[in-house]
Structures are given as C-alpha cells and as structure tokens.
Tab-separated table of C-alpha atoms in Angstrom:
chain	number	residue	atom	x	y	z
A	182	MET	CA	-3.468	252.996	4.140
A	183	LYS	CA	-1.326	250.783	1.873
A	184	ARG	CA	-2.234	250.801	-1.877
A	185	ILE	CA	-3.179	247.474	-3.317
A	186	PRO	CA	-1.191	246.718	-6.346
A	187	SER	CA	-3.103	247.035	-9.601
A	188	LEU	CA	-4.085	243.901	-11.566
A	189	ARG	CA	-1.678	244.965	-14.358
A	190	PHE	CA	1.357	244.939	-12.033
A	191	LEU	CA	0.283	241.629	-10.488
A	192	LEU	CA	0.068	240.004	-13.920
A	193	LEU	CA	3.418	241.509	-14.987
A	194	GLY	CA	5.043	240.025	-11.837
A	195	ILE	CA	3.490	236.604	-12.461
A	196	PHE	CA	4.744	236.743	-16.207
A	197	ILE	CA	8.254	237.677	-15.091
A	198	LEU	CA	8.437	234.861	-12.527
A	199	THR	CA	7.014	232.294	-14.907
A	200	THR	CA	9.203	233.137	-17.852
A	201	SER	CA	12.362	233.112	-15.605
A	202	SER	CA	11.435	229.766	-14.217
A	203	LEU	CA	10.761	228.382	-17.708
A	204	SER	CA	14.207	229.714	-18.890
A	205	ALA	CA	15.932	228.101	-15.967
A	206	ALA	CA	14.203	224.858	-16.290
A	207	GLY	CA	14.134	224.704	-20.102
A	208	THR	CA	17.485	224.341	-21.803
A	209	TYR	CA	20.041	222.168	-20.129
A	210	SER	CA	22.773	222.681	-22.775
A	211	GLU	CA	23.289	223.621	-26.367
A	212	GLY	CA	26.182	223.294	-28.740
A	213	TRP	CA	27.807	221.715	-31.843
A	214	THR	CA	29.061	218.205	-32.520
A	215	VAL	CA	30.491	216.156	-35.387
A	216	ALA	CA	28.216	213.230	-36.020
A	217	LYS	CA	27.289	210.403	-38.441
A	218	LEU	CA	23.556	210.486	-39.419
A	219	VAL	CA	22.479	206.836	-38.951
A	220	GLN	CA	18.667	207.138	-39.262
A	221	PHE	CA	16.141	209.874	-40.070
A	222	GLU	CA	12.545	209.553	-40.674
A	223	SER	CA	9.063	211.221	-40.394
A	224	ARG	CA	6.399	209.834	-38.076
A	225	GLY	CA	2.811	210.430	-37.342
A	226	VAL	CA	-0.337	210.928	-39.343
A	227	ILE	CA	-2.168	214.008	-37.883
A	228	PHE	CA	0.967	215.631	-36.231
A	229	GLU	CA	4.039	214.873	-38.259
A	230	SER	CA	7.316	214.787	-36.560
A	231	TYR	CA	10.922	214.119	-37.663
A	232	GLU	CA	13.071	211.779	-35.664
A	233	GLY	CA	16.523	210.179	-36.073
A	234	LEU	CA	19.680	208.720	-34.715
A	235	LEU	CA	23.057	210.211	-34.511
A	236	GLU	CA	26.431	208.494	-33.899
A	237	VAL	CA	28.695	210.831	-31.977
A	238	TYR	CA	32.157	210.665	-30.494
A	239	THR	CA	32.564	209.810	-26.810
A	240	ILE	CA	35.026	208.365	-24.312
A	241	ASN	CA	35.207	205.766	-21.652
A	242	ASP	CA	36.226	207.750	-18.651
A	243	SER	CA	36.739	204.536	-16.584
A	244	GLU	CA	39.585	203.504	-19.121
A	245	ALA	CA	42.941	202.891	-17.437
A	246	CYS	CA	45.404	205.156	-19.155
A	247	ASP	CA	48.233	207.506	-18.351
A	248	GLU	CA	47.259	211.135	-18.840
A	249	LEU	CA	50.787	212.413	-18.337
A	250	LYS	CA	51.816	210.568	-21.429
A	251	ASP	CA	48.663	211.884	-23.248
A	252	GLU	CA	47.387	208.253	-23.711
A	253	CYS	CA	43.690	209.035	-22.822
A	254	PHE	CA	41.236	208.134	-24.323
A	255	VAL	CA	40.590	205.518	-27.073
A	256	PRO	CA	37.948	206.907	-29.427
A	257	ALA	CA	34.533	205.524	-28.913
A	258	LYS	CA	31.046	206.120	-30.363
A	259	GLN	CA	27.519	206.300	-28.908
A	260	LYS	CA	24.089	206.571	-30.504
A	261	ILE	CA	21.761	209.470	-29.641
A	262	GLU	CA	18.105	209.790	-30.479
A	263	PHE	CA	17.125	213.257	-31.707
A	264	SER	CA	14.168	215.174	-33.014
A	265	VAL	CA	13.628	218.132	-35.481
A	266	ARG	CA	10.712	220.488	-35.337
A	267	PRO	CA	8.679	220.128	-38.612
A	268	GLU	CA	8.782	223.925	-39.220
A	269	ASN	CA	12.607	223.685	-39.394
A	270	ALA	CA	12.377	222.730	-43.118
A	271	ASP	CA	15.969	223.573	-44.088
A	272	VAL	CA	17.334	221.173	-41.500
A	273	VAL	CA	14.737	218.489	-42.367
A	274	ASN	CA	15.743	218.748	-46.115
A	275	PHE	CA	19.404	218.700	-45.369
A	276	LEU	CA	19.193	215.607	-43.076
A	277	SER	CA	17.005	213.804	-45.588
A	278	LYS	CA	19.920	213.990	-48.094
A	279	SER	CA	22.714	213.249	-45.579
A	280	LEU	CA	22.068	209.658	-44.347
A	281	ASN	CA	25.227	207.795	-43.477
A	282	GLN	CA	27.420	210.848	-43.842
A	283	GLU	CA	29.494	212.676	-41.261
A	284	ILE	CA	28.010	216.121	-40.669
A	285	LEU	CA	28.086	218.905	-38.199
A	286	VAL	CA	24.892	219.459	-36.120
A	287	GLN	CA	23.826	222.242	-33.980
A	288	TYR	CA	21.713	220.983	-31.032
A	289	ARG	CA	19.729	221.887	-27.895
A	290	VAL	CA	19.142	219.567	-24.972
A	291	HIS	CA	15.983	220.288	-23.092
A	292	ARG	CA	15.536	219.656	-19.335
A	293	PHE	CA	12.094	218.422	-20.083
A	294	GLU	CA	10.887	216.832	-23.332
A	295	ALA	CA	9.140	219.513	-25.345
A	296	ILE	CA	5.542	218.767	-26.365
A	297	ALA	CA	6.269	218.946	-30.083
A	298	LEU	CA	9.358	216.584	-29.783
A	299	SER	CA	9.842	212.876	-29.171
A	300	SER	CA	13.244	213.295	-27.451
A	301	ASP	CA	14.906	215.926	-25.358
A	302	TYR	CA	17.723	216.215	-27.891
A	303	GLU	CA	16.669	218.720	-30.613
A	304	VAL	CA	18.666	219.319	-33.685
A	305	ILE	CA	18.311	222.995	-34.632
A	306	GLY	CA	21.005	223.163	-37.354
A	307	ALA	CA	22.993	221.011	-39.653
A	308	GLN	CA	25.666	221.443	-42.261
A	309	LEU	CA	28.782	219.899	-43.853
A	310	GLN	CA	32.180	221.040	-42.465
A	311	GLU	CA	34.033	223.437	-44.604
A	312	ARG	CA	37.443	222.220	-45.982
A	313	SER	CA	39.041	225.663	-46.331
A	314	LEU	CA	39.300	228.821	-44.299
A	315	PRO	CA	37.522	231.864	-45.454
A	316	LYS	CA	39.520	235.002	-46.082
A	317	GLY	CA	39.776	237.358	-43.187
A	318	LEU	CA	39.704	234.710	-40.448
A	319	PRO	CA	42.460	235.183	-37.912
A	320	ASP	CA	45.234	232.482	-37.857
A	321	LYS	CA	45.124	232.085	-34.176
A	322	ILE	CA	43.640	233.241	-30.919
A	323	VAL	CA	45.328	233.151	-27.530
A	324	SER	CA	43.862	233.569	-24.090
A	325	LYS	CA	45.441	236.332	-22.059
A	326	SER	CA	46.056	233.822	-19.267
A	327	LYS	CA	46.317	230.141	-18.849
A	328	SER	CA	43.989	228.598	-16.388
A	329	GLY	CA	46.322	226.035	-14.933
A	330	GLY	CA	50.063	225.694	-14.219
A	331	LYS	CA	50.399	221.959	-13.978
A	332	ARG	CA	51.149	221.395	-17.593
A	333	ASN	CA	50.851	223.340	-20.853
A	334	PHE	CA	51.260	221.653	-24.301
A	335	SER	CA	50.244	221.725	-27.932
A	336	VAL	CA	48.014	219.166	-29.679
A	337	THR	CA	47.618	218.579	-33.412
A	338	GLY	CA	43.987	217.770	-34.292
A	339	ARG	CA	40.520	219.257	-34.151
A	340	ILE	CA	37.600	219.925	-31.901
A	341	LEU	CA	34.842	217.256	-32.154
A	342	SER	CA	32.203	218.822	-29.940
A	343	LEU	CA	31.587	221.913	-27.907
A	344	GLU	CA	28.649	222.847	-25.764
A	345	TYR	CA	27.537	225.422	-23.227
A	346	LYS	CA	26.099	223.571	-20.240
A	347	GLY	CA	24.178	224.756	-17.245
A	348	THR	CA	21.715	227.558	-16.286
A	349	MET	CA	22.977	229.241	-13.065
A	350	ILE	CA	26.694	228.760	-13.647
A	351	GLY	CA	27.482	227.937	-17.312
A	352	THR	CA	30.613	226.314	-18.606
A	353	TRP	CA	31.915	225.423	-22.010
A	354	GLU	CA	32.749	221.689	-22.356
A	355	GLY	CA	33.859	219.627	-25.382
A	356	LEU	CA	36.001	216.873	-26.877
A	357	TYR	CA	39.207	217.248	-29.010
A	358	LEU	CA	40.832	214.691	-31.154
A	359	ASP	CA	44.657	214.309	-30.892
A	360	GLU	CA	45.240	213.123	-34.424
A	361	THR	CA	48.990	212.277	-33.674
A	362	ARG	CA	48.032	209.713	-31.078
A	363	ASN	CA	44.472	208.907	-32.172
A	364	LYS	CA	43.162	209.837	-28.748
A	365	ILE	CA	40.071	211.811	-27.654
A	366	HIS	CA	40.069	214.007	-24.528
A	367	PRO	CA	37.439	216.201	-22.782
A	368	PHE	CA	38.287	219.747	-22.279
A	369	SER	CA	36.815	222.975	-20.879
A	370	ILE	CA	37.045	226.620	-21.946
A	371	THR	CA	37.112	229.430	-19.388
A	372	ASP	CA	37.703	232.332	-21.836
A	373	GLU	CA	34.671	233.692	-23.556
A	374	GLU	CA	36.708	234.933	-26.624
A	375	ILE	CA	38.230	231.362	-27.033
A	376	ALA	CA	34.795	229.859	-26.723
A	377	THR	CA	33.510	232.062	-29.571
A	378	PHE	CA	36.413	231.248	-31.775
A	379	ALA	CA	36.190	227.619	-31.061
A	380	THR	CA	32.524	227.613	-31.963
A	381	ASN	CA	33.471	229.003	-35.431
A	382	THR	CA	36.602	226.678	-35.649
A	383	ILE	CA	34.470	223.509	-35.286
A	384	LYS	CA	32.631	224.394	-38.500
A	385	PHE	CA	35.956	223.606	-40.424
A	386	GLY	CA	36.950	219.995	-40.845
A	387	LEU	CA	40.641	220.852	-40.796
A	388	ARG	CA	43.671	219.994	-38.718
A	389	TYR	CA	44.955	222.653	-36.435
A	390	PHE	CA	46.874	223.227	-33.231
A	391	LEU	CA	45.267	223.398	-29.903
A	392	GLY	CA	47.071	224.863	-26.724
A	393	VAL	CA	46.070	222.799	-23.746
A	394	SER	CA	46.588	223.986	-20.199
A	395	VAL	CA	46.074	221.540	-17.302
A	396	ALA	CA	45.022	222.889	-13.898
A	397	TYR	CA	45.494	221.491	-10.358
A	398	VAL	CA	41.870	222.294	-9.601
A	399	LYS	CA	38.926	222.194	-12.081
A	400	GLY	CA	36.522	224.245	-9.949
A	401	MET	CA	33.018	224.492	-11.538
A	402	ARG	CA	34.046	223.104	-14.975
A	403	ASN	CA	33.936	219.456	-15.901
A	404	SER	CA	37.611	219.002	-16.879
A	405	TYR	CA	41.063	219.853	-15.648
A	406	TYR	CA	42.061	220.496	-19.269
A	407	ASP	CA	41.495	223.950	-20.673
A	408	ILE	CA	41.880	225.209	-24.253
A	409	TYR	CA	43.929	228.509	-24.133
A	410	GLU	CA	44.997	228.715	-27.732
A	411	ILE	CA	43.775	227.743	-31.309
A	412	ASN	CA	46.370	228.066	-34.050
A	413	PHE	CA	45.811	227.221	-37.714
A	414	LYS	CA	49.486	227.870	-38.720
A	415	ALA	CA	51.899	226.779	-35.979
A	416	PRO	CA	52.101	224.773	-32.795
A	417	ALA	CA	50.504	226.395	-29.795
A	418	GLY	CA	52.568	228.051	-26.957
A	419	ALA	CA	55.219	229.680	-29.175
A	420	LEU	CA	57.029	232.716	-27.665
A	421	GLU	CA	57.051	235.957	-29.367
A	422	PRO	CA	60.431	237.047	-30.673
A	423	VAL	CA	62.226	239.518	-28.369
A	424	GLY	CA	64.340	242.192	-29.999
A	425	ASN	CA	68.105	242.202	-29.330
A	426	THR	CA	69.235	244.364	-26.484
A	427	GLN	CA	72.732	245.898	-26.533
C-alpha cells in the first residue's frame, strides 16, 4: 500500500512551487542608471507613497547611421515614472534634496506592479557619482576572451546604464557614452567579472576607456557589442610587452 504524503510535505511542496513562481514572475530586470531627477513627491492620505519622474539616456534605434564609423547613436532622453517604498527612508530623503540634479539610481523593474507601488519601476537606491577613485581599486579589468571577432576597438567615455535582464536566461545590457564623438551605443556583457567591475565603475562619474568587441552573432543577448575591458589609465586593447629573444 502506498503511503499518503503527510500534510507537512504537501504544504512544503506548495510553498516551494509558489515561491519559485513568484520569483520567476516578479522581477523583470534590475540595475543602475545615470538620471536627472525631474519630479518627486508624496501622495496619499491614509497610505503614503512616494512617486517621481526620472529623465534617463536612451537612443533612437531606427536612426540611420553608420556603425562601422562609430556614428551611432545621437544621445536622446526619455522620462520614466518611478516609485519608492515609504520604508526606504534614506532614498526618500536623498531624492527630496536632489531635484533637478543628475544622480545615479539603483532600480528594479517588476513584471507586475507591486501593491505598495504606483509604477512597476521601483527606485531602491540613489547617490551622487563619485569624482575620484578609491585607493586599492584595480586600474583595469580584461576579459579572458573577446566574444566577437568582427571588430575590436577602444572608446573613451563612460557607462550610463547597466542592468541584468531576464529570469530564465539573464543577460547584462547597458548604454555607454562615446565622449569623443558624443554618441551613445547599447552594449552587452558576457563575462561575469566584467559585469561586476562595470557595476562598480558606473558609480564613478569619470572618463575611462572601454574595450568593445563586435560579434557576428549576438545570440541570447540584446546587442552585438560586448564590453571586454574597462581601463582607467590607458586605451583598451594594448598588448603586453614581450621580452627580447636572442
């Protein structure tokens, strides 16, 4: 005779299935972006909420431009409605003092609008970008392999946004500013160490060098462009000196 599972194990199974479903259906993406705070206010009488408007960098991907000459894309802006949970007091207080300033925000985009929020774009952190590097931070990081062999080049500029997207298969996607040409371009990151370093790098409002690798096939990511190096001292892609052989 087969044993009937106890109520405890049945409840445990339901809990695991429920929480895994909520996790898969909950967060669509999360990341960091440079933004200008355009509006911020509290709303409600009984249940107070904090809502605002951010102006972030974007591109017009239908723009006619020559990527081989690095002419894509003209910088553009878009406004995004966001919410902050009232219990996140540090963020609320910082945003209240940062109106019309360019700041760095950490955000989470929900698949479904949370009950306590008025939008699916939740700001969970905010700060000013640092203007100097802390001691002990490595000058550069280089991926062990480039993702594409179509083109490899160095860009002088900075990362404007970086987010981790997806639930089943996640990818790192972002925008970088080419300060020399005043162009913005989307990119992907396929190396976890580069992604971690880039997440820290975006916290500094400095100019640095980005090694960009262009692939023939983009696969599961959103862009053919991949960041394989971040260098605070010298152009990316430099070869290591080889000792003289006699």
